[in-house]
Amino acid sequence: MNGIVWSLQHDPDDFDPLFNSFKQPGKHRDYVDGEAWAYGFMQGVALTREDWQPLFDDKVMAHVLQPIHLPGSDGVTDEEDAQTRTLEQREKITETIAAAVASIYRFWLSRREETATDPAGVRNIREARKTGRSEPCPCGSGKKFKKCCGAARTLH
């Protein structure tokens, strides 16, 4: 995963996903097929579908996702399925996946930069020193913190 992140950060256009290849009986060459890769990608998207909604709402980006959606989604229409029936069709679509990933990366990069400058995206930094477990409890009870407010069962 870190290798993929590094690759996209340094040159998204040079991203090179690993795909399967198949030899069709009677043919003298291997066909590259990104179906398994695309299926894994779409399963990852499904895990956080709500977070991906801005991409789906963007008409251009929804189109950019097509080379990954077509071979990698379970819920494709009959018309979409017809675009991936042969090895030649799947290979042609697979050839466009890397460019789609670069575009998707750039789409999210612009949004990450927006949230990086957004005050709501700033982490809270503790101003006061954290109370140690064996120190007196700050509530003034006279007990150690771990026996008073630091105990899971009792909070003031």
Coordinates of N, CA, C and O in Angstrom, one line a residue:
M1 N 0.8 -1.2 0.0 CA 0.0 0.0 0.0 C 0.9 1.2 0.0 O 0.6 2.2 -0.7
N2 N 1.9 1.3 0.8 CA 2.8 2.4 0.9 C 3.5 2.7 -0.5 O 3.7 3.8 -0.9
G3 N 3.8 1.6 -1.2 CA 4.4 1.7 -2.5 C 3.5 2.4 -3.5 O 3.9 3.2 -4.3
I4 N 2.2 2.0 -3.4 CA 1.2 2.6 -4.3 C 1.1 4.1 -4.0 O 1.1 5.0 -4.9
V5 N 1.0 4.5 -2.7 CA 0.9 5.9 -2.3 C 2.1 6.6 -2.8 O 2.0 7.7 -3.3
W6 N 3.3 6.1 -2.6 CA 4.6 6.7 -3.0 C 4.5 7.0 -4.5 O 4.9 8.0 -5.0
S7 N 4.2 5.9 -5.2 CA 4.1 6.0 -6.7 C 3.2 7.1 -7.1 O 3.5 7.9 -8.0
L8 N 2.0 7.2 -6.5 CA 1.0 8.2 -6.9 C 1.5 9.6 -6.5 O 1.3 10.6 -7.3
Q9 N 2.1 9.8 -5.4 CA 2.6 11.1 -4.9 C 3.7 11.6 -5.8 O 3.8 12.8 -6.1
H10 N 4.6 10.7 -6.3 CA 5.7 11.2 -7.0 C 5.4 11.3 -8.5 O 6.0 12.2 -9.2
D11 N 4.6 10.5 -9.1 CA 4.2 10.6 -10.5 C 3.0 9.8 -10.8 O 3.1 8.6 -11.2
P12 N 1.8 10.4 -10.6 CA 0.6 9.6 -10.8 C 0.5 9.0 -12.2 O -0.1 8.0 -12.4
D13 N 1.0 9.7 -13.2 CA 0.9 9.2 -14.6 C 1.8 8.0 -14.8 O 1.7 7.3 -15.9
D14 N 2.7 7.7 -13.9 CA 3.6 6.6 -14.1 C 3.1 5.3 -13.3 O 3.8 4.3 -13.2
F15 N 1.9 5.5 -12.6 CA 1.4 4.4 -11.8 C 1.1 3.2 -12.7 O 0.6 3.3 -13.8
D16 N 1.6 2.0 -12.3 CA 1.5 0.8 -13.1 C 0.9 -0.3 -12.3 O 1.6 -1.1 -11.6
P17 N -0.5 -0.5 -12.3 CA -1.1 -1.6 -11.6 C -0.7 -2.9 -12.1 O -0.3 -3.1 -13.3
L18 N -0.8 -3.9 -11.2 CA -0.5 -5.3 -11.6 C -1.8 -6.0 -12.0 O -2.7 -6.1 -11.3
F19 N -1.8 -6.5 -13.3 CA -3.0 -7.1 -13.8 C -2.7 -8.6 -14.2 O -1.5 -9.0 -14.3
N20 N -3.7 -9.4 -14.3 CA -3.6 -10.8 -14.8 C -3.4 -10.8 -16.3 O -3.7 -9.8 -17.0
S21 N -3.0 -11.9 -16.8 CA -3.0 -12.1 -18.2 C -3.5 -13.5 -18.5 O -3.4 -14.4 -17.7
F22 N -4.2 -13.6 -19.6 CA -4.8 -14.9 -20.0 C -4.4 -15.2 -21.5 O -4.3 -14.4 -22.3
K23 N -4.3 -16.5 -21.7 CA -4.1 -17.0 -23.1 C -5.4 -17.7 -23.5 O -5.9 -18.6 -22.9
Q24 N -5.9 -17.2 -24.6 CA -7.1 -17.7 -25.1 C -6.8 -18.9 -26.1 O -5.8 -18.7 -26.9
P25 N -7.5 -20.0 -25.9 CA -7.1 -21.1 -26.8 C -7.2 -20.7 -28.3 O -8.1 -20.0 -28.7
G26 N -6.2 -21.1 -29.0 CA -6.2 -20.8 -30.5 C -5.5 -19.5 -30.8 O -5.3 -19.2 -31.9
K27 N -5.2 -18.7 -29.8 CA -4.6 -17.4 -30.0 C -3.1 -17.5 -29.6 O -2.7 -18.4 -28.7
H28 N -2.2 -16.7 -30.2 CA -0.8 -16.9 -29.9 C -0.2 -15.8 -29.0 O 0.9 -15.5 -29.1
R29 N -1.1 -15.2 -28.2 CA -0.6 -14.1 -27.3 C -1.4 -14.1 -26.1 O -2.5 -14.6 -26.0
D30 N -0.8 -13.5 -25.0 CA -1.5 -13.3 -23.8 C -2.4 -12.0 -23.8 O -2.0 -11.0 -24.5
Y31 N -3.5 -12.0 -23.2 CA -4.4 -10.8 -23.0 C -4.3 -10.3 -21.6 O -4.4 -11.1 -20.7
V32 N -4.1 -9.0 -21.5 CA -4.0 -8.4 -20.1 C -5.5 -8.2 -19.7 O -6.3 -7.6 -20.5
D33 N -5.8 -8.6 -18.5 CA -7.1 -8.4 -17.9 C -7.1 -7.8 -16.5 O -6.6 -8.5 -15.6
G34 N -7.7 -6.7 -16.4 CA -7.7 -6.0 -15.1 C -8.9 -6.2 -14.2 O -9.2 -5.5 -13.3
E35 N -9.7 -7.3 -14.6 CA -10.9 -7.5 -13.9 C -10.7 -7.8 -12.4 O -11.4 -7.2 -11.5
A36 N -9.7 -8.6 -12.0 CA -9.5 -8.9 -10.6 C -9.0 -7.6 -9.8 O -9.5 -7.3 -8.7
W37 N -8.1 -6.9 -10.5 CA -7.7 -5.6 -9.9 C -8.8 -4.6 -9.7 O -9.0 -4.0 -8.6
A38 N -9.6 -4.5 -10.7 CA -10.8 -3.5 -10.7 C -11.8 -4.0 -9.6 O -12.4 -3.1 -8.9
Y39 N -12.0 -5.3 -9.5 CA -13.0 -5.8 -8.5 C -12.5 -5.4 -7.1 O -13.3 -5.0 -6.3
G40 N -11.2 -5.6 -6.9 CA -10.6 -5.3 -5.5 C -10.8 -3.8 -5.3 O -11.1 -3.4 -4.2
F41 N -10.5 -3.0 -6.3 CA -10.6 -1.5 -6.1 C -12.1 -1.2 -5.8 O -12.3 -0.4 -4.8
M42 N -13.0 -1.7 -6.5 CA -14.4 -1.4 -6.3 C -14.9 -1.9 -5.0 O -15.8 -1.3 -4.3
Q43 N -14.4 -3.0 -4.5 CA -14.7 -3.5 -3.1 C -14.3 -2.6 -2.1 O -14.9 -2.3 -1.1
G44 N -13.1 -2.0 -2.3 CA -12.5 -1.0 -1.4 C -13.4 0.3 -1.4 O -13.7 0.9 -0.3
V45 N -13.9 0.7 -2.5 CA -14.8 1.8 -2.6 C -16.1 1.5 -1.9 O -16.6 2.4 -1.2
A46 N -16.6 0.3 -2.0 CA -17.8 0.0 -1.4 C -17.7 0.0 0.2 O -18.7 0.3 0.8
L47 N -16.5 -0.2 0.7 CA -16.4 -0.1 2.1 C -16.6 1.3 2.7 O -17.1 1.4 3.8
T48 N -16.4 2.3 1.9 CA -16.6 3.7 2.4 C -17.3 4.4 1.3 O -16.9 5.5 0.9
R49 N -18.4 3.9 0.8 CA -19.2 4.4 -0.3 C -19.6 5.9 -0.1 O -19.5 6.7 -1.0
E50 N -20.0 6.2 1.2 CA -20.4 7.6 1.5 C -19.2 8.6 1.2 O -19.4 9.7 0.8
D51 N -18.0 8.2 1.6 CA -16.8 9.0 1.4 C -16.5 9.3 -0.1 O -15.9 10.3 -0.4
W52 N -16.9 8.3 -0.9 CA -16.6 8.4 -2.3 C -17.7 9.2 -3.1 O -17.6 9.4 -4.3
Q53 N -18.8 9.6 -2.4 CA -19.9 10.2 -3.0 C -19.6 11.5 -3.9 O -20.1 11.6 -5.0
P54 N -18.7 12.3 -3.4 CA -18.3 13.5 -4.2 C -17.8 13.1 -5.6 O -18.1 13.8 -6.6
L55 N -17.1 12.0 -5.7 CA -16.6 11.5 -7.0 C -17.7 11.1 -7.9 O -17.8 11.4 -9.0
F56 N -18.7 10.3 -7.3 CA -19.8 9.8 -8.0 C -20.7 11.0 -8.5 O -21.4 10.9 -9.5
D57 N -20.8 12.1 -7.7 CA -21.6 13.2 -8.0 C -21.0 14.1 -9.1 O -21.7 14.8 -9.8
D58 N -19.7 14.0 -9.3 CA -19.1 14.7 -10.4 C -19.2 14.0 -11.7 O -18.7 12.9 -11.8
K59 N -19.9 14.6 -12.7 CA -20.2 13.9 -13.9 C -18.9 13.4 -14.7 O -18.9 12.3 -15.2
V60 N -17.9 14.3 -14.7 CA -16.7 13.9 -15.4 C -16.0 12.8 -14.7 O -15.6 11.8 -15.3
M61 N -15.9 12.8 -13.3 CA -15.2 11.8 -12.6 C -16.0 10.5 -12.6 O -15.4 9.4 -12.6
A62 N -17.3 10.5 -12.6 CA -18.1 9.3 -12.7 C -17.7 8.6 -14.0 O -17.6 7.4 -14.1
H63 N -17.5 9.4 -15.1 CA -17.1 8.8 -16.4 C -15.7 8.2 -16.3 O -15.4 7.2 -16.9
V64 N -14.8 8.9 -15.6 CA -13.4 8.5 -15.5 C -13.3 7.2 -14.7 O -12.5 6.3 -15.0
L65 N -14.2 6.9 -13.8 CA -14.3 5.7 -13.0 C -14.7 4.5 -13.9 O -14.5 3.3 -13.5
Q66 N -15.3 4.7 -15.0 CA -15.9 3.6 -15.9 C -14.9 2.5 -16.1 O -15.3 1.3 -16.1
P67 N -13.6 2.7 -16.5 CA -12.7 1.6 -16.8 C -12.5 0.7 -15.6 O -12.1 -0.5 -15.7
I68 N -12.7 1.2 -14.4 CA -12.6 0.4 -13.2 C -14.0 -0.2 -12.8 O -14.1 -1.4 -12.4
H69 N -15.0 0.6 -13.0 CA -16.4 0.1 -12.7 C -16.8 -1.1 -13.6 O -17.4 -2.1 -13.1
L70 N -16.6 -0.9 -14.9 CA -17.1 -1.9 -15.8 C -16.6 -3.4 -15.5 O -17.4 -4.3 -15.4
P71 N -15.3 -3.6 -15.4 CA -14.9 -4.9 -15.1 C -14.9 -5.3 -13.6 O -14.8 -6.5 -13.2
G72 N -15.1 -4.3 -12.7 CA -14.9 -4.6 -11.3 C -16.2 -4.5 -10.5 O -16.1 -4.7 -9.2
S73 N -17.3 -4.2 -11.0 CA -18.6 -4.1 -10.2 C -19.5 -5.2 -10.5 O -19.6 -5.8 -11.6
D74 N -20.2 -5.6 -9.4 CA -21.2 -6.7 -9.6 C -22.5 -6.2 -10.2 O -23.1 -6.9 -10.9
G75 N -22.8 -4.9 -9.9 CA -24.1 -4.4 -10.4 C -24.0 -3.6 -11.7 O -24.4 -2.5 -11.7
V76 N -23.6 -4.2 -12.7 CA -23.5 -3.5 -14.0 C -24.8 -3.8 -14.8 O -25.3 -4.9 -14.6
T77 N -25.1 -2.9 -15.7 CA -26.3 -3.1 -16.5 C -25.9 -4.1 -17.6 O -24.7 -4.4 -17.9
D78 N -26.9 -4.6 -18.4 CA -26.6 -5.5 -19.5 C -25.8 -4.8 -20.6 O -24.9 -5.3 -21.2
E79 N -26.1 -3.5 -20.8 CA -25.4 -2.7 -21.7 C -23.9 -2.5 -21.3 O -23.0 -2.6 -22.1
E80 N -23.7 -2.3 -20.0 CA -22.3 -2.2 -19.5 C -21.6 -3.6 -19.6 O -20.4 -3.6 -20.0
D81 N -22.3 -4.6 -19.3 CA -21.7 -6.0 -19.3 C -21.3 -6.3 -20.8 O -20.3 -7.0 -21.0
A82 N -22.0 -5.9 -21.7 CA -21.7 -6.2 -23.1 C -20.3 -5.6 -23.5 O -19.7 -6.0 -24.5
Q83 N -19.9 -4.6 -22.8 CA -18.6 -3.9 -23.1 C -17.4 -4.7 -22.6 O -16.2 -4.4 -22.9
T84 N -17.6 -5.8 -21.8 CA -16.5 -6.5 -21.2 C -16.6 -8.0 -21.4 O -16.0 -8.8 -20.7
R85 N -17.3 -8.5 -22.4 CA -17.6 -9.9 -22.6 C -16.3 -10.6 -23.2 O -16.1 -11.8 -22.9
T86 N -15.6 -10.0 -24.1 CA -14.4 -10.6 -24.7 C -13.1 -10.2 -24.1 O -13.0 -9.2 -23.4
L87 N -12.1 -11.1 -24.2 CA -10.8 -10.7 -23.7 C -10.3 -9.4 -24.4 O -9.6 -8.6 -23.7
E88 N -10.6 -9.3 -25.7 CA -10.1 -8.1 -26.4 C -10.7 -6.8 -25.8 O -10.1 -5.8 -25.6
Q89 N -12.0 -6.9 -25.4 CA -12.7 -5.7 -24.8 C -12.1 -5.4 -23.4 O -11.9 -4.3 -23.1
R90 N -11.9 -6.5 -22.6 CA -11.4 -6.3 -21.3 C -10.0 -5.7 -21.4 O -9.6 -4.9 -20.6
E91 N -9.2 -6.2 -22.3 CA -7.8 -5.7 -22.5 C -7.8 -4.2 -22.8 O -7.1 -3.4 -22.3
K92 N -8.7 -3.8 -23.7 CA -8.8 -2.4 -24.1 C -9.2 -1.5 -22.9 O -8.6 -0.5 -22.7
I93 N -10.1 -2.0 -22.1 CA -10.5 -1.2 -20.9 C -9.4 -1.2 -19.9 O -9.1 -0.2 -19.3
T94 N -8.7 -2.4 -19.7 CA -7.6 -2.4 -18.8 C -6.5 -1.4 -19.1 O -5.9 -0.9 -18.2
E95 N -6.3 -1.2 -20.4 CA -5.3 -0.3 -20.8 C -5.5 1.2 -20.3 O -4.6 2.0 -20.3
T96 N -6.8 1.5 -20.0 CA -7.1 2.8 -19.5 C -7.2 3.0 -18.0 O -7.4 4.1 -17.5
I97 N -7.1 1.9 -17.3 CA -7.2 1.9 -15.8 C -6.2 2.8 -15.2 O -6.5 3.6 -14.3
A98 N -4.9 2.7 -15.6 CA -3.8 3.5 -14.9 C -4.1 5.0 -15.0 O -4.0 5.7 -14.1
A99 N -4.6 5.4 -16.2 CA -4.9 6.8 -16.4 C -6.1 7.2 -15.5 O -6.1 8.3 -15.0
A100 N -7.0 6.3 -15.4 CA -8.2 6.6 -14.5 C -7.8 6.8 -13.1 O -8.2 7.7 -12.4
V101 N -6.9 5.9 -12.6 CA -6.4 6.0 -11.2 C -5.7 7.3 -11.0 O -5.8 8.0 -10.0
A102 N -4.9 7.8 -12.0 CA -4.2 9.0 -11.9 C -5.2 10.2 -11.8 O -5.0 11.1 -10.9
S103 N -6.2 10.1 -12.5 CA -7.3 11.2 -12.5 C -8.0 11.2 -11.2 O -8.3 12.2 -10.6
I104 N -8.3 10.0 -10.7 CA -9.0 9.8 -9.4 C -8.1 10.4 -8.3 O -8.5 11.1 -7.4
Y105 N -6.8 10.0 -8.3 CA -5.8 10.5 -7.4 C -5.8 12.1 -7.4 O -5.9 12.7 -6.3
R106 N -5.8 12.7 -8.5 CA -5.8 14.2 -8.6 C -7.1 14.8 -8.1 O -7.1 15.8 -7.5
F107 N -8.2 14.1 -8.4 CA -9.5 14.6 -7.9 C -9.5 14.7 -6.3 O -9.8 15.7 -5.8
W108 N -9.0 13.6 -5.7 CA -9.0 13.6 -4.2 C -7.9 14.5 -3.7 O -8.0 15.1 -2.6
L109 N -6.8 14.6 -4.4 CA -5.7 15.5 -4.0 C -6.1 16.9 -3.8 O -5.8 17.6 -2.8
S110 N -6.9 17.4 -4.7 CA -7.4 18.8 -4.6 C -8.3 18.9 -3.4 O -8.3 20.0 -2.8
R111 N -9.1 17.9 -3.1 CA -9.9 18.0 -1.9 C -9.2 17.9 -0.6 O -9.5 18.5 0.4
R112 N -8.1 17.1 -0.6 CA -7.2 17.0 0.6 C -6.6 18.4 0.8 O -6.4 18.8 2.0
E113 N -6.2 19.0 -0.2 CA -5.5 20.3 0.0 C -6.5 21.4 0.5 O -6.2 22.2 1.3
E114 N -7.8 21.3 0.1 CA -8.8 22.2 0.6 C -9.0 21.9 2.1 O -9.1 22.9 2.9
T115 N -9.1 20.7 2.5 CA -9.3 20.4 4.0 C -8.1 20.7 4.8 O -8.2 20.9 6.0
A116 N -6.9 20.6 4.2 CA -5.7 20.9 5.0 C -5.7 22.4 5.4 O -5.1 22.7 6.4
T117 N -6.3 23.3 4.7 CA -6.3 24.7 5.0 C -7.6 25.0 5.8 O -7.7 26.1 6.3
D118 N -8.5 24.1 5.9 CA -9.8 24.3 6.6 C -9.6 24.2 8.1 O -9.0 23.2 8.6
P119 N -9.9 25.2 8.9 CA -9.7 25.1 10.3 C -10.4 23.9 11.0 O -10.0 23.4 12.0
A120 N -11.5 23.4 10.4 CA -12.2 22.2 10.9 C -11.3 21.0 10.8 O -11.5 20.0 11.5
G121 N -10.4 21.0 9.9 CA -9.5 19.9 9.7 C -8.3 19.9 10.6 O -7.5 19.0 10.5
V122 N -8.1 20.9 11.4 CA -6.9 21.0 12.2 C -7.1 20.2 13.5 O -8.2 20.1 14.1
R123 N -6.1 19.5 13.8 CA -6.1 18.6 15.0 C -6.1 19.4 16.3 O -5.5 20.5 16.4
N124 N -6.8 18.9 17.3 CA -6.7 19.6 18.6 C -5.4 19.2 19.3 O -5.0 18.1 19.3
I125 N -4.8 20.3 19.8 CA -3.5 20.1 20.5 C -3.7 20.3 22.0 O -4.2 21.4 22.3
R126 N -3.3 19.4 22.8 CA -3.5 19.5 24.2 C -2.6 20.7 24.7 O -1.5 20.8 24.5
E127 N -3.3 21.6 25.5 CA -2.5 22.7 26.0 C -2.0 22.4 27.4 O -0.9 22.9 27.8
A128 N -2.7 21.7 28.2 CA -2.3 21.3 29.5 C -1.6 20.0 29.5 O -1.9 19.1 28.6
R129 N -0.7 19.8 30.4 CA 0.0 18.5 30.5 C -0.9 17.4 30.9 O -1.9 17.6 31.7
K130 N -0.8 16.2 30.4 CA -1.6 15.1 30.7 C -1.3 14.6 32.1 O -0.1 14.5 32.5
T131 N -2.3 14.2 32.9 CA -2.2 13.7 34.2 C -1.7 12.3 34.2 O -2.3 11.5 33.5
G132 N -0.6 12.0 34.9 CA -0.1 10.6 35.0 C -1.0 9.8 35.8 O -1.7 10.2 36.7
R133 N -1.0 8.5 35.6 CA -1.8 7.5 36.3 C -1.6 7.6 37.9 O -2.5 7.4 38.6
S134 N -0.3 7.7 38.3 CA 0.0 7.7 39.7 C 0.0 9.0 40.4 O 0.4 9.1 41.5
E135 N -0.3 10.1 39.6 CA -0.3 11.4 40.2 C -1.7 11.7 40.9 O -2.6 11.0 40.6
P136 N -1.7 12.7 41.8 CA -3.0 13.0 42.4 C -4.0 13.4 41.4 O -3.7 14.1 40.4
C137 N -5.2 13.0 41.6 CA -6.3 13.3 40.7 C -6.6 14.8 40.7 O -6.7 15.5 41.7
P138 N -6.7 15.5 39.5 CA -7.0 16.9 39.4 C -8.3 17.3 39.9 O -8.6 18.5 40.1
C139 N -9.2 16.4 40.2 CA -10.6 16.8 40.7 C -10.5 17.2 42.2 O -11.5 17.7 42.7
G140 N -9.3 16.9 42.9 CA -9.2 17.3 44.2 C -9.6 16.3 45.3 O -9.7 16.6 46.5
S141 N -9.9 15.1 44.9 CA -10.4 14.1 45.8 C -9.3 13.6 46.7 O -9.6 13.0 47.8
G142 N -8.0 13.8 46.4 CA -6.9 13.3 47.2 C -6.5 11.9 46.8 O -5.5 11.3 47.3
K143 N -7.2 11.2 45.9 CA -6.8 9.9 45.4 C -5.9 10.0 44.2 O -5.8 11.0 43.6
K144 N -5.2 8.9 43.9 CA -4.5 8.8 42.7 C -5.4 8.8 41.5 O -6.5 8.3 41.6
F145 N -4.9 9.4 40.4 CA -5.8 9.5 39.2 C -6.3 8.2 38.8 O -7.5 8.1 38.4
K146 N -5.5 7.1 38.8 CA -5.9 5.8 38.3 C -7.0 5.2 39.2 O -7.7 4.3 38.7
K147 N -7.1 5.7 40.5 CA -8.1 5.1 41.4 C -9.4 6.0 41.4 O -10.4 5.7 42.0
C148 N -9.3 7.2 40.7 CA -10.4 8.1 40.8 C -10.9 8.4 39.4 O -11.6 7.5 38.8
C149 N -10.7 9.5 38.8 CA -11.2 9.9 37.4 C -10.6 9.1 36.3 O -11.2 9.0 35.3
G150 N -9.4 8.5 36.6 CA -8.8 7.7 35.5 C -9.3 6.2 35.5 O -8.9 5.5 34.6
A151 N -10.1 5.9 36.5 CA -10.6 4.5 36.5 C -11.8 4.4 35.5 O -12.6 5.4 35.4
A152 N -11.9 3.4 34.7 CA -12.9 3.2 33.7 C -14.3 3.3 34.2 O -15.2 3.7 33.6
R153 N -14.4 2.8 35.5 CA -15.8 2.7 36.0 C -16.3 4.0 36.6 O -17.5 4.2 36.8
T154 N -15.4 5.0 36.9 CA -15.8 6.2 37.6 C -15.3 7.4 36.8 O -14.1 7.5 36.7
L155 N -16.1 8.3 36.4 CA -15.7 9.5 35.8 C -16.5 10.6 36.4 O -17.7 10.5 36.6
H156 N -15.8 11.7 36.8 CA -16.5 12.9 37.4 C -16.9 13.9 36.3 O -16.2 14.1 35.4

